[in-house]
PDB file of N, CA, C and O and ligand atoms in Angstrom:
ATOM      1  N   UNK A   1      56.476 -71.481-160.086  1.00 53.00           N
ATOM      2  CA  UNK A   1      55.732 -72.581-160.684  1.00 53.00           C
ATOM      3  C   UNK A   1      55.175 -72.135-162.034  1.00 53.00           C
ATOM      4  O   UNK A   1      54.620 -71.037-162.080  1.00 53.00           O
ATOM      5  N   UNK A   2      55.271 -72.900-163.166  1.00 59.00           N
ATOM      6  CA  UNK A   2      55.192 -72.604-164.607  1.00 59.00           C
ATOM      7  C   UNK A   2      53.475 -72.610-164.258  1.00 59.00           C
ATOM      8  O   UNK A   2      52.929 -73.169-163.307  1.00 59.00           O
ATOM      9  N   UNK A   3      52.885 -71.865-165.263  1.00 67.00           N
ATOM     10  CA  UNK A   3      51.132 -72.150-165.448  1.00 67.00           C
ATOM     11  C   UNK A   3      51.126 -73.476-166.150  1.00 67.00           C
ATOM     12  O   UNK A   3      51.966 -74.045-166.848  1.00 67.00           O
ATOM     13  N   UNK A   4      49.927 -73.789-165.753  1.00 64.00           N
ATOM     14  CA  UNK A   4      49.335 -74.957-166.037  1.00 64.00           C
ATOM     15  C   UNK A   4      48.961 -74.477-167.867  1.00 64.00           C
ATOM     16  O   UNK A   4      48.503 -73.405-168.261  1.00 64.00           O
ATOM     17  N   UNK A   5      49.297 -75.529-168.580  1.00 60.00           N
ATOM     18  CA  UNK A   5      48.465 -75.084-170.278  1.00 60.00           C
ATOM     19  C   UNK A   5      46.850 -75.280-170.354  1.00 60.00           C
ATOM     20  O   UNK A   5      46.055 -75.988-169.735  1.00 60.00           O
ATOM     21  N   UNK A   6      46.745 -74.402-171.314  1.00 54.00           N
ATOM     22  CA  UNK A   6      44.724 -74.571-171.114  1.00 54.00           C
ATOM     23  C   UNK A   6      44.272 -75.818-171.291  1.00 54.00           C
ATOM     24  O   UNK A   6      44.695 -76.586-172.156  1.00 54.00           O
ATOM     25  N   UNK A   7      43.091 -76.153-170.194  1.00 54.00           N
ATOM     26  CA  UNK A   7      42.397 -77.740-170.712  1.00 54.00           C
ATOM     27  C   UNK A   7      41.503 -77.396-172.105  1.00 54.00           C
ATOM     28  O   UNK A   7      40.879 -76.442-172.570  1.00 54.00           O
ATOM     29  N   UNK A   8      41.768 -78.490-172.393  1.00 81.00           N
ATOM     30  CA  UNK A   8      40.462 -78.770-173.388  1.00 81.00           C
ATOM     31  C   UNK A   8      39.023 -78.429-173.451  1.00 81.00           C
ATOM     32  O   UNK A   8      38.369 -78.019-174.410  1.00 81.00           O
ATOM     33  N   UNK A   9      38.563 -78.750-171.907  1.00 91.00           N
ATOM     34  CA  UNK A   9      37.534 -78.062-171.613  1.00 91.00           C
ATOM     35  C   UNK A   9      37.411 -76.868-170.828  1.00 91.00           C
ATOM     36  O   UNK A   9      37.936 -76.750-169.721  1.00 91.00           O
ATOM     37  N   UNK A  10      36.618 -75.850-171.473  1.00 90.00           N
ATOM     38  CA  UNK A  10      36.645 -74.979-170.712  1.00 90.00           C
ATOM     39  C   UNK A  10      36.394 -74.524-169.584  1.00 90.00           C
ATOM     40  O   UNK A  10      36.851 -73.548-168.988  1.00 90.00           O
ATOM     41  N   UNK A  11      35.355 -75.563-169.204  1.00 92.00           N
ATOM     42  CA  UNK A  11      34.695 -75.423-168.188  1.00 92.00           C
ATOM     43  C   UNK A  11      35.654 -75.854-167.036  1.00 92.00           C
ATOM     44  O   UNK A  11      35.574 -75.475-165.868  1.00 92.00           O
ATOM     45  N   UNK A  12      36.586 -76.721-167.566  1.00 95.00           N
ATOM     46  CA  UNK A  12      37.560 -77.148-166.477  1.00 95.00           C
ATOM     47  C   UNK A  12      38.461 -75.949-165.961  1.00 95.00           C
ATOM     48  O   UNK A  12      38.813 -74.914-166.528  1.00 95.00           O
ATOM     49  N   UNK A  13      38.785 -76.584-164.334  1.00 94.00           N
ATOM     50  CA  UNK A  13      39.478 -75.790-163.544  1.00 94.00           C
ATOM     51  C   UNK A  13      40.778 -75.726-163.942  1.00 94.00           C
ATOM     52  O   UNK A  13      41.395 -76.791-163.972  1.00 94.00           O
ATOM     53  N   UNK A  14      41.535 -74.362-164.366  1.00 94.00           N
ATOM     54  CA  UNK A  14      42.810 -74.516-164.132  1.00 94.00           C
ATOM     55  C   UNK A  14      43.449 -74.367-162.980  1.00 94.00           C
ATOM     56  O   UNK A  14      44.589 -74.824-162.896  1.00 94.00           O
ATOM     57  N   UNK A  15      42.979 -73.841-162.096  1.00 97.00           N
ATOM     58  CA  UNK A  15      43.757 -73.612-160.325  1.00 97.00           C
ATOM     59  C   UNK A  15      42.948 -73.533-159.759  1.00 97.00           C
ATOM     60  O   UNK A  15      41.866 -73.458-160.342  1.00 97.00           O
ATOM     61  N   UNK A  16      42.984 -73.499-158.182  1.00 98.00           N
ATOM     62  CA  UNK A  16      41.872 -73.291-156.934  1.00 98.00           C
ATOM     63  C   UNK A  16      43.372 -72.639-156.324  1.00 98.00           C
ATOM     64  O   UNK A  16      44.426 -73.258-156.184  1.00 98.00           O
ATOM     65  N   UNK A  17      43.090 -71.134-156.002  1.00 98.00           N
ATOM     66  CA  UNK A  17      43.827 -70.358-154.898  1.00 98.00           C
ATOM     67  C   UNK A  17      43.305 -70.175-153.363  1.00 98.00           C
ATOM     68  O   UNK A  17      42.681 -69.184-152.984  1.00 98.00           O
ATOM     69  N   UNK A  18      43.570 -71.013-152.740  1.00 97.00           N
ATOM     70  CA  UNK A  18      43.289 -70.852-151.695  1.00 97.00           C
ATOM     71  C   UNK A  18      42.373 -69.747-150.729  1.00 97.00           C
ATOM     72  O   UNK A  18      42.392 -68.890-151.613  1.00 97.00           O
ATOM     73  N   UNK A  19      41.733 -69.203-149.832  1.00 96.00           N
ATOM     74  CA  UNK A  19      41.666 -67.994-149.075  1.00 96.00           C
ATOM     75  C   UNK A  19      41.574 -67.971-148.070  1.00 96.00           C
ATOM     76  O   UNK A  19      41.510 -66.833-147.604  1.00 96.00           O
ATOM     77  N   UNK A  20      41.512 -69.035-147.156  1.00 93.00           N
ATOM     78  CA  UNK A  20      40.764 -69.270-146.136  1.00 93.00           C
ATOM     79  C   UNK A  20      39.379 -69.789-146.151  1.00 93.00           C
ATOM     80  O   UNK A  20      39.227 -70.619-147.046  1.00 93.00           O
ATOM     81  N   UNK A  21      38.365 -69.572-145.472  1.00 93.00           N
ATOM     82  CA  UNK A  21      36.959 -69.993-145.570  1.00 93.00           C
ATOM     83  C   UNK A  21      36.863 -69.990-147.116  1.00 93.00           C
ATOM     84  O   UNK A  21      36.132 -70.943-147.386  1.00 93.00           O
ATOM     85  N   UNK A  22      37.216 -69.431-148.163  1.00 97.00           N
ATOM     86  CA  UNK A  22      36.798 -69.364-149.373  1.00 97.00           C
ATOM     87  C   UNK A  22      38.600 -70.233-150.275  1.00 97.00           C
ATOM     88  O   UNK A  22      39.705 -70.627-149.902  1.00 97.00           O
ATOM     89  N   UNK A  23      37.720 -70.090-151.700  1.00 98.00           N
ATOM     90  CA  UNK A  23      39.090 -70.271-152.566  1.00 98.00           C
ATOM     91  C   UNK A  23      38.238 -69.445-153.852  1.00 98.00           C
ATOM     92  O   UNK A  23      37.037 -69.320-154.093  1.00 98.00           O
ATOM     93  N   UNK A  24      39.383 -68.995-154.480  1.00 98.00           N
ATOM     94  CA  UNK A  24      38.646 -68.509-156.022  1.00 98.00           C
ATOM     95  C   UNK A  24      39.452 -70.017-156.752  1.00 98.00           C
ATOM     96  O   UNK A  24      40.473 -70.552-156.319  1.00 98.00           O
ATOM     97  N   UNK A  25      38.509 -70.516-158.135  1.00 98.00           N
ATOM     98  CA  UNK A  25      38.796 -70.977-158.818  1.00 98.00           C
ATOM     99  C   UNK A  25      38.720 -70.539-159.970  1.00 98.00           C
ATOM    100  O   UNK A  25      37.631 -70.066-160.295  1.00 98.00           O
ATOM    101  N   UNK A  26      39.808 -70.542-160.953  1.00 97.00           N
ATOM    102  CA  UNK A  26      39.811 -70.065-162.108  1.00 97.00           C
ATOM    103  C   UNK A  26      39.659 -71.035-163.564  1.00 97.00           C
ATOM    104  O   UNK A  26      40.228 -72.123-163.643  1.00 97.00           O
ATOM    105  N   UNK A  27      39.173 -70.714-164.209  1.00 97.00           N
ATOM    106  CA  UNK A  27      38.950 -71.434-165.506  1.00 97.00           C
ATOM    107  C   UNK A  27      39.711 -70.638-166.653  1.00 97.00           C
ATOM    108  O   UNK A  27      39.245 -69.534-166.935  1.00 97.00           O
ATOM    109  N   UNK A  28      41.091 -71.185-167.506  1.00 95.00           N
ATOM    110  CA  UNK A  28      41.419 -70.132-168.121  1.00 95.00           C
ATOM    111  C   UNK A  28      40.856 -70.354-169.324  1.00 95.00           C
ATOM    112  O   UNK A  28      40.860 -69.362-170.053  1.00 95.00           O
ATOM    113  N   UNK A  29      40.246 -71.587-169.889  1.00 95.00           N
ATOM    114  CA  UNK A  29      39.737 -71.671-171.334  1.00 95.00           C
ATOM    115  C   UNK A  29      38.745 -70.798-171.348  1.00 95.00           C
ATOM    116  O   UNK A  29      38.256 -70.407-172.408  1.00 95.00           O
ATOM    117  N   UNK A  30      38.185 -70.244-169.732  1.00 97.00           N
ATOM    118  CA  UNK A  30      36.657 -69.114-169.784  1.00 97.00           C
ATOM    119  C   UNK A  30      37.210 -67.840-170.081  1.00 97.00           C
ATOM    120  O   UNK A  30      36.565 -66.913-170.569  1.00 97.00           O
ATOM    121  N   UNK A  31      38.594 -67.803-169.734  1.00 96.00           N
ATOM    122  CA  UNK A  31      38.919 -66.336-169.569  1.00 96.00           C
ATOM    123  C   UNK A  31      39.250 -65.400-171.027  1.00 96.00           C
ATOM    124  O   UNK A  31      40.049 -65.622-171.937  1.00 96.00           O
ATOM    125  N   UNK A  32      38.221 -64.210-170.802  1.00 96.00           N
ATOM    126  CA  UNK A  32      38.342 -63.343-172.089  1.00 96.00           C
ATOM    127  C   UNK A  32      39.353 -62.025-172.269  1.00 96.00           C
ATOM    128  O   UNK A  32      39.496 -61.202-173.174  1.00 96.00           O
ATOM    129  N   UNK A  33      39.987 -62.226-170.964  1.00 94.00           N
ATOM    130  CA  UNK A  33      41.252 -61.277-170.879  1.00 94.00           C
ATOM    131  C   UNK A  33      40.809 -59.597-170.979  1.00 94.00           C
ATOM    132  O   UNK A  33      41.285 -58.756-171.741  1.00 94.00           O
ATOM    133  N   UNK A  34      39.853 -59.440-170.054  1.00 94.00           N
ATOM    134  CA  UNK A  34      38.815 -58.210-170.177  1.00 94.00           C
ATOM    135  C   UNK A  34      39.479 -57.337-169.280  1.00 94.00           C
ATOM    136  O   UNK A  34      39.244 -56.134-169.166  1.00 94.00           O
ATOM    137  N   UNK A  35      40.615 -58.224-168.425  1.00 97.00           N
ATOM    138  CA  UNK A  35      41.177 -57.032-167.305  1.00 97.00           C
ATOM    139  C   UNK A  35      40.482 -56.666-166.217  1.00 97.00           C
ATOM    140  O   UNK A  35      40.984 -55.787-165.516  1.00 97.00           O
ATOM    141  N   UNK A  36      39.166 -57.250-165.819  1.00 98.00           N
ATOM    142  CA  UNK A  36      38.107 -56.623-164.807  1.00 98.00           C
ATOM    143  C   UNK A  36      38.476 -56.932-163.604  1.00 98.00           C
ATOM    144  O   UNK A  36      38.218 -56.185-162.660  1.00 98.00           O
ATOM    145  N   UNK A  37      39.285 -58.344-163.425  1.00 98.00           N
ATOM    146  CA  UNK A  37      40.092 -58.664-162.507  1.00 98.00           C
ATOM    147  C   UNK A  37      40.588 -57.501-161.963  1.00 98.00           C
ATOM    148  O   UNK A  37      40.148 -56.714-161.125  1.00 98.00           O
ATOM    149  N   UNK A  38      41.890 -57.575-162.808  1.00 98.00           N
ATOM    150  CA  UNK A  38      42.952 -56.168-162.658  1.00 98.00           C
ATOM    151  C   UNK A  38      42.157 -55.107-161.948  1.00 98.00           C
ATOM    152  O   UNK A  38      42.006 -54.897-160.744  1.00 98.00           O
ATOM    153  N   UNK A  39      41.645 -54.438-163.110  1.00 98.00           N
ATOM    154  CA  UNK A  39      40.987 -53.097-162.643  1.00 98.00           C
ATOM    155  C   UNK A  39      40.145 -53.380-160.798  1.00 98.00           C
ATOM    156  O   UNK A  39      40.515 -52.727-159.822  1.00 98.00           O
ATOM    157  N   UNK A  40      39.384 -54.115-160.755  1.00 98.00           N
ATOM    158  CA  UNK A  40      39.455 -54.893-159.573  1.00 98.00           C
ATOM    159  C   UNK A  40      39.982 -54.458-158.508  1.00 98.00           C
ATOM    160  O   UNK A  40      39.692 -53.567-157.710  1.00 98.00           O
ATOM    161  N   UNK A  41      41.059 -55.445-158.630  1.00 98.00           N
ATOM    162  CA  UNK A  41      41.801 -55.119-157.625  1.00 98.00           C
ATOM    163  C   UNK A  41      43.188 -55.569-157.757  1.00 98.00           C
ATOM    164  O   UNK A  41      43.594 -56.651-157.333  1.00 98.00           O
ATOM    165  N   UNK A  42      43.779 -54.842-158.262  1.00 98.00           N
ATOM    166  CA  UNK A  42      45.060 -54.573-158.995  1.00 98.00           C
ATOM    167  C   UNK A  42      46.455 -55.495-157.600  1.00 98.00           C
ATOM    168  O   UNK A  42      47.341 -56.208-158.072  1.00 98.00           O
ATOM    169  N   UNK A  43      46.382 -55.326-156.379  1.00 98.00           N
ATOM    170  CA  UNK A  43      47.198 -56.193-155.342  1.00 98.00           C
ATOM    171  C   UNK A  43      46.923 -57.868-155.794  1.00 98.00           C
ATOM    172  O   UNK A  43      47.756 -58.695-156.165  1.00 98.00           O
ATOM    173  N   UNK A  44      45.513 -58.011-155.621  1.00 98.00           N
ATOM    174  CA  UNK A  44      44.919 -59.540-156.240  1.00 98.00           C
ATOM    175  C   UNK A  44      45.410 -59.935-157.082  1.00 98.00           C
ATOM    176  O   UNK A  44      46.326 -60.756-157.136  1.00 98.00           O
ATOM    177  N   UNK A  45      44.733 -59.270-158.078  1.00 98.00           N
ATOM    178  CA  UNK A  45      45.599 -60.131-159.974  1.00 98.00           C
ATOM    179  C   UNK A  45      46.286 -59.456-160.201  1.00 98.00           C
ATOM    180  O   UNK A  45      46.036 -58.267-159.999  1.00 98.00           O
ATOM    181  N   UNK A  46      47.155 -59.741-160.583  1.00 98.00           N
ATOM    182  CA  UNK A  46      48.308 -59.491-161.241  1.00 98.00           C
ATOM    183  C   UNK A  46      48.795 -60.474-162.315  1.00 98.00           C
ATOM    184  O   UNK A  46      49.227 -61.586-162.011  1.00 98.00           O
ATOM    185  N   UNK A  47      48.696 -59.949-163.821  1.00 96.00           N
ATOM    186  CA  UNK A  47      49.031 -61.671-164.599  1.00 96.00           C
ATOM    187  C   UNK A  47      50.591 -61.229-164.637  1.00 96.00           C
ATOM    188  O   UNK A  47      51.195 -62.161-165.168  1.00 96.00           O
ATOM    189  N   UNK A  48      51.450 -60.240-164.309  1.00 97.00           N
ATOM    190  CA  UNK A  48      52.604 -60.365-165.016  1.00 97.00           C
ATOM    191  C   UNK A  48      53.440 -60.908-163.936  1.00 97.00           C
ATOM    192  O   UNK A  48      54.661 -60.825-164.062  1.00 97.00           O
ATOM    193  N   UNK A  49      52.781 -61.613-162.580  1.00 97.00           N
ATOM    194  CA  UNK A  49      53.253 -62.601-161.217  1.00 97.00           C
ATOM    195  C   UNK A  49      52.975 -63.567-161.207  1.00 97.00           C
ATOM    196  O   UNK A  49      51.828 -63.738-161.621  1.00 97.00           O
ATOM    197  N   UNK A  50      53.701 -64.786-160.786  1.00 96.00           N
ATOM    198  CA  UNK A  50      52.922 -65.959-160.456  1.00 96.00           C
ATOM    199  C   UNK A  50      53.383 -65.994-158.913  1.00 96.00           C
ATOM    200  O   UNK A  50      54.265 -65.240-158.501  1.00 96.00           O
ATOM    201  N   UNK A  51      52.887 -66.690-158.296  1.00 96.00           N
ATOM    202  CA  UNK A  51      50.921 -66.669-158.826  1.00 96.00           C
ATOM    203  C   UNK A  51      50.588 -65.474-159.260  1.00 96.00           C
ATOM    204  O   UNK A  51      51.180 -64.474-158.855  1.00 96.00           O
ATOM    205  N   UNK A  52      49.391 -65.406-160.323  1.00 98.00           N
ATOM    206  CA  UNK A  52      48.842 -64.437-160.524  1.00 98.00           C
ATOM    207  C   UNK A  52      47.866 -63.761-159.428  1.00 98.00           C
ATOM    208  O   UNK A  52      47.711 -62.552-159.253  1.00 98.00           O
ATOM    209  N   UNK A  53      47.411 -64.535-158.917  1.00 98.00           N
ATOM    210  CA  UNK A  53      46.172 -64.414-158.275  1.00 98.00           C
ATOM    211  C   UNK A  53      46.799 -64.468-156.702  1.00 98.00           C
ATOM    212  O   UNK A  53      46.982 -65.594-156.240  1.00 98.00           O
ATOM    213  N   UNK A  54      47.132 -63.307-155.868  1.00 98.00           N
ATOM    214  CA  UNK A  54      47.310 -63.690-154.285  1.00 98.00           C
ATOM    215  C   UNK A  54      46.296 -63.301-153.156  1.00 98.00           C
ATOM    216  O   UNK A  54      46.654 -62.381-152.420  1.00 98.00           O
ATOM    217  N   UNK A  55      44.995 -63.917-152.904  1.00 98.00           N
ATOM    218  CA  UNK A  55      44.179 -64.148-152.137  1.00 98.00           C
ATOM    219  C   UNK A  55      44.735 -63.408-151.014  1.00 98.00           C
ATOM    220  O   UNK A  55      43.975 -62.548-150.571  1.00 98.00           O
ATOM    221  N   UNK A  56      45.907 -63.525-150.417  1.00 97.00           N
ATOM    222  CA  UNK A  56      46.273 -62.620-149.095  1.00 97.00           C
ATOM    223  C   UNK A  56      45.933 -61.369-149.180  1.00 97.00           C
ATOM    224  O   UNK A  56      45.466 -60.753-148.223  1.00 97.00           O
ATOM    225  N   UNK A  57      46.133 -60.858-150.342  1.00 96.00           N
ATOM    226  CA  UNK A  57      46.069 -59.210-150.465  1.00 96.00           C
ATOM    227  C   UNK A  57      44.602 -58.599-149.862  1.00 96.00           C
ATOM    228  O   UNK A  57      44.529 -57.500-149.312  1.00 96.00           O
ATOM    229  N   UNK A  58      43.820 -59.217-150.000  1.00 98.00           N
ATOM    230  CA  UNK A  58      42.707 -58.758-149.802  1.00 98.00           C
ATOM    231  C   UNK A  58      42.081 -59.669-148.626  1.00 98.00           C
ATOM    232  O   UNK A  58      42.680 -60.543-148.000  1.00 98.00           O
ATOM    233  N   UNK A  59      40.657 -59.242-148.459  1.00 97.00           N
ATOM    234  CA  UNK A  59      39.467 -59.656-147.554  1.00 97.00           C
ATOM    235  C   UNK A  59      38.890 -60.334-147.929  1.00 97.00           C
ATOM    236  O   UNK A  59      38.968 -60.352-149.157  1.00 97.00           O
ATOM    237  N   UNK A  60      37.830 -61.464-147.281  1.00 97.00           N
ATOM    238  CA  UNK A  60      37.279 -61.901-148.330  1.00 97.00           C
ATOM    239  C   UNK A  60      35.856 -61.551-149.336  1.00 97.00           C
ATOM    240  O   UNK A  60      35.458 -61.968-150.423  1.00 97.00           O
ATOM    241  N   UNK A  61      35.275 -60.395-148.163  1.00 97.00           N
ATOM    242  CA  UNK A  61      34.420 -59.416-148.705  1.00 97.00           C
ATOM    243  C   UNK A  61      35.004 -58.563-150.565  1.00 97.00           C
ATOM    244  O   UNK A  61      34.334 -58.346-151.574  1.00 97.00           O
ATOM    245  N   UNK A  62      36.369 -58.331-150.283  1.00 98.00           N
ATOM    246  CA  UNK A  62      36.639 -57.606-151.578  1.00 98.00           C
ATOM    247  C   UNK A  62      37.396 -59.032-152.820  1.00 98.00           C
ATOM    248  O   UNK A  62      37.786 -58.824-153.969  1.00 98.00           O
ATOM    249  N   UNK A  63      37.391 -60.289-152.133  1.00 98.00           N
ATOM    250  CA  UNK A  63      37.792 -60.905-152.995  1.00 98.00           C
ATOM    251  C   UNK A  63      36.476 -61.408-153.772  1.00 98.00           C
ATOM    252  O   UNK A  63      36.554 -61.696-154.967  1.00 98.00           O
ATOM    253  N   UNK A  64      35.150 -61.515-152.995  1.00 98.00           N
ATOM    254  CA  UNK A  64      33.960 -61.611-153.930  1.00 98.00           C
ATOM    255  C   UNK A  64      33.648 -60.488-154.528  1.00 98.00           C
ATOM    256  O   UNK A  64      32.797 -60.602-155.410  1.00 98.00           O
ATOM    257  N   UNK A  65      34.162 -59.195-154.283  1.00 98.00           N
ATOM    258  CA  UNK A  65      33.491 -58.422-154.994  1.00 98.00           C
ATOM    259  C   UNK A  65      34.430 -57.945-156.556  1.00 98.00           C
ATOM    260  O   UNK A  65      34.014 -57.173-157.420  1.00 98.00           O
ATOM    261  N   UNK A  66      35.592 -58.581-156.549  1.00 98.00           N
ATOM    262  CA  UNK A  66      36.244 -58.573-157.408  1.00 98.00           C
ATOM    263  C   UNK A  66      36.295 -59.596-158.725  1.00 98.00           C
ATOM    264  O   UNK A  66      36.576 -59.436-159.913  1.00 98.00           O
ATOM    265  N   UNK A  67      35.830 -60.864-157.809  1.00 98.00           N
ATOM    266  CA  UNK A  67      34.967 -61.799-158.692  1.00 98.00           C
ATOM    267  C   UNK A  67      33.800 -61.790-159.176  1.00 98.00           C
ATOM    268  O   UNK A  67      33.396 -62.752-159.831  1.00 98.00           O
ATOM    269  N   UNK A  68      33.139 -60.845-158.976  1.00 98.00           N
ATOM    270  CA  UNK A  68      31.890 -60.898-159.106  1.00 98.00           C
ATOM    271  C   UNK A  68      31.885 -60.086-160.368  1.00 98.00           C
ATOM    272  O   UNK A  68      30.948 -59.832-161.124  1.00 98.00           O
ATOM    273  N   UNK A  69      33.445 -59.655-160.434  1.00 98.00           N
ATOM    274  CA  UNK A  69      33.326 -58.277-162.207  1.00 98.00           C
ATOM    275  C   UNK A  69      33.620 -59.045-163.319  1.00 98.00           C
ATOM    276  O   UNK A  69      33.631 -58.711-164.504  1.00 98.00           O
ATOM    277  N   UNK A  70      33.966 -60.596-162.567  1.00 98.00           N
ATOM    278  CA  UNK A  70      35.003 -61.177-164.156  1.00 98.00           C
ATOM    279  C   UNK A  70      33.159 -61.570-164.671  1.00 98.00           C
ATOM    280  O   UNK A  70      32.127 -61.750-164.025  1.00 98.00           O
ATOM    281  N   UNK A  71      33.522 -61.565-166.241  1.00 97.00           N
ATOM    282  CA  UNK A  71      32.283 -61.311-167.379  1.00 97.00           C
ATOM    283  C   UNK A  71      31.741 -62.655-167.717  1.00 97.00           C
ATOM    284  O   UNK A  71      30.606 -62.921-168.114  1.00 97.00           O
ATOM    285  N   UNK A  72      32.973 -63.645-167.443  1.00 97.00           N
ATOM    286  CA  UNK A  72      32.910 -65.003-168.575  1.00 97.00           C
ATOM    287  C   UNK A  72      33.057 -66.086-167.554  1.00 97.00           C
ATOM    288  O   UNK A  72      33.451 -67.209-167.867  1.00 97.00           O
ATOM    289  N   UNK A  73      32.687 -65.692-166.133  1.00 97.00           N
ATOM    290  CA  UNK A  73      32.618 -67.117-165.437  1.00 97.00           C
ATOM    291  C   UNK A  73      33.683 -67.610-165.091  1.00 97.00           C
ATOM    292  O   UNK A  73      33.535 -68.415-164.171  1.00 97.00           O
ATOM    293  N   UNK A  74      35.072 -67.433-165.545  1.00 98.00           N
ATOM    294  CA  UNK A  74      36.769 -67.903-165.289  1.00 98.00           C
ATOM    295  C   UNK A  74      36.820 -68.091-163.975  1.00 98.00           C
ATOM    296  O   UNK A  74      36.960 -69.153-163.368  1.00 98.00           O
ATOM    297  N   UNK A  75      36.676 -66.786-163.477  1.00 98.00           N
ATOM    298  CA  UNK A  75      36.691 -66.303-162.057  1.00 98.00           C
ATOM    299  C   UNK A  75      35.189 -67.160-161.482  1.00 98.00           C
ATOM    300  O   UNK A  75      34.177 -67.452-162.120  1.00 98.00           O
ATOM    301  N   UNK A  76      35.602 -67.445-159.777  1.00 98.00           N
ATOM    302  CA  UNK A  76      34.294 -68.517-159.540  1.00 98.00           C
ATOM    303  C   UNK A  76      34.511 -68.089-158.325  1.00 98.00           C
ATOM    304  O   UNK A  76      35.690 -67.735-158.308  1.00 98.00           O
ATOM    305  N   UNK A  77      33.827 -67.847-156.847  1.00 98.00           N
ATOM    306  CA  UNK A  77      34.240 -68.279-155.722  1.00 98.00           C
ATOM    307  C   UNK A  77      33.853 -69.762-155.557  1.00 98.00           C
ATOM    308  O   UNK A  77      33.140 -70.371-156.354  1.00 98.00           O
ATOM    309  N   UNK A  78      34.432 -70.312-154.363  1.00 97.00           N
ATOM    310  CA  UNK A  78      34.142 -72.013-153.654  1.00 97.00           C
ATOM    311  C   UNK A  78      34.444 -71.806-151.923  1.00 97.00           C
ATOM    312  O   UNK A  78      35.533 -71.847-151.350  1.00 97.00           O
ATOM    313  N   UNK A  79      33.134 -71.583-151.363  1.00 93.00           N
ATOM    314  CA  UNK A  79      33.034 -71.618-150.163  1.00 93.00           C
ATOM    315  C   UNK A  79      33.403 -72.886-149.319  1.00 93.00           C
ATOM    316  O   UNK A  79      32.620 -73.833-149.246  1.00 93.00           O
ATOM    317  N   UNK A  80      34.419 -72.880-148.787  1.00 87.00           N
ATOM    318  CA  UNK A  80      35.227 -73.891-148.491  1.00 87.00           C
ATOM    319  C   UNK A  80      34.561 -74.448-146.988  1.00 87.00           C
ATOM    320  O   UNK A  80      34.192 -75.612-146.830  1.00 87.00           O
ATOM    321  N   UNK A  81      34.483 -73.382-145.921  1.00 72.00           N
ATOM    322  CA  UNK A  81      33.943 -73.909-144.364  1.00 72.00           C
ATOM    323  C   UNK A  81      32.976 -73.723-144.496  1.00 72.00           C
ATOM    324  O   UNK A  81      32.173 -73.960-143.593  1.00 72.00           O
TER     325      UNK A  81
HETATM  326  S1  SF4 B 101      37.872 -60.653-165.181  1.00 85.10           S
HETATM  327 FE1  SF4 B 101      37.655 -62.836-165.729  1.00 85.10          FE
HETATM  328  S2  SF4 B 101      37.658 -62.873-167.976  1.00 85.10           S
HETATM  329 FE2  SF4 B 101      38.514 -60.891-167.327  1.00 85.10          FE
HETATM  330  S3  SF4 B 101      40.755 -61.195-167.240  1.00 85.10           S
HETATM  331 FE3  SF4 B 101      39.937 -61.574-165.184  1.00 85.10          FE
HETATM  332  S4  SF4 B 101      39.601 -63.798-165.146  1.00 85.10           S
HETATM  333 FE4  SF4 B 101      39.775 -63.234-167.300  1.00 85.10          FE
END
């Protein structure tokens, strides 16, 4: 699946990846391409995959704690249950 092109607004969502009880949502007009993701947790993001982002790889303990490094807000959790 091709990426979505950046919205206009930034604040807008470009994807919601699923996780189970959780989803990360990403904003790419937020994203400052800092890599903190990556460094992170390198199974998770991956930009040179699509999806970039595979929620399976991990827990959901290490998928907040991997969100919790992005700088600019892109990265979001959404507690789903
Ligand atoms: S940590 Fe956030 S700002 Fe940095 S590359 Fe990842 S999504 Fe973009």
């Amino acid at each position: 699946m091709a990426d979505t092109p950046a919205p206009t607004d930034p604040q807008a969502i470009t994807r919601v990846y699923p996780a189970g009880q959780l989803a990360i949502e990403w904003r790419q007009g937020l994203c400052q391409h800092s890599g903190n993701c990556v460094k992170a947790n390198a199974r998770v993001f991956n930009p040179r995959r699509t999806p970039w982002i595979e929620t399976e790889q991990a827990t959901d303990d290490e998928l907040r704690a991997a969100v919790a490094r992005c700088p600019s807000g892109a990265l979001r959790i959404r507690e789903v249950g």
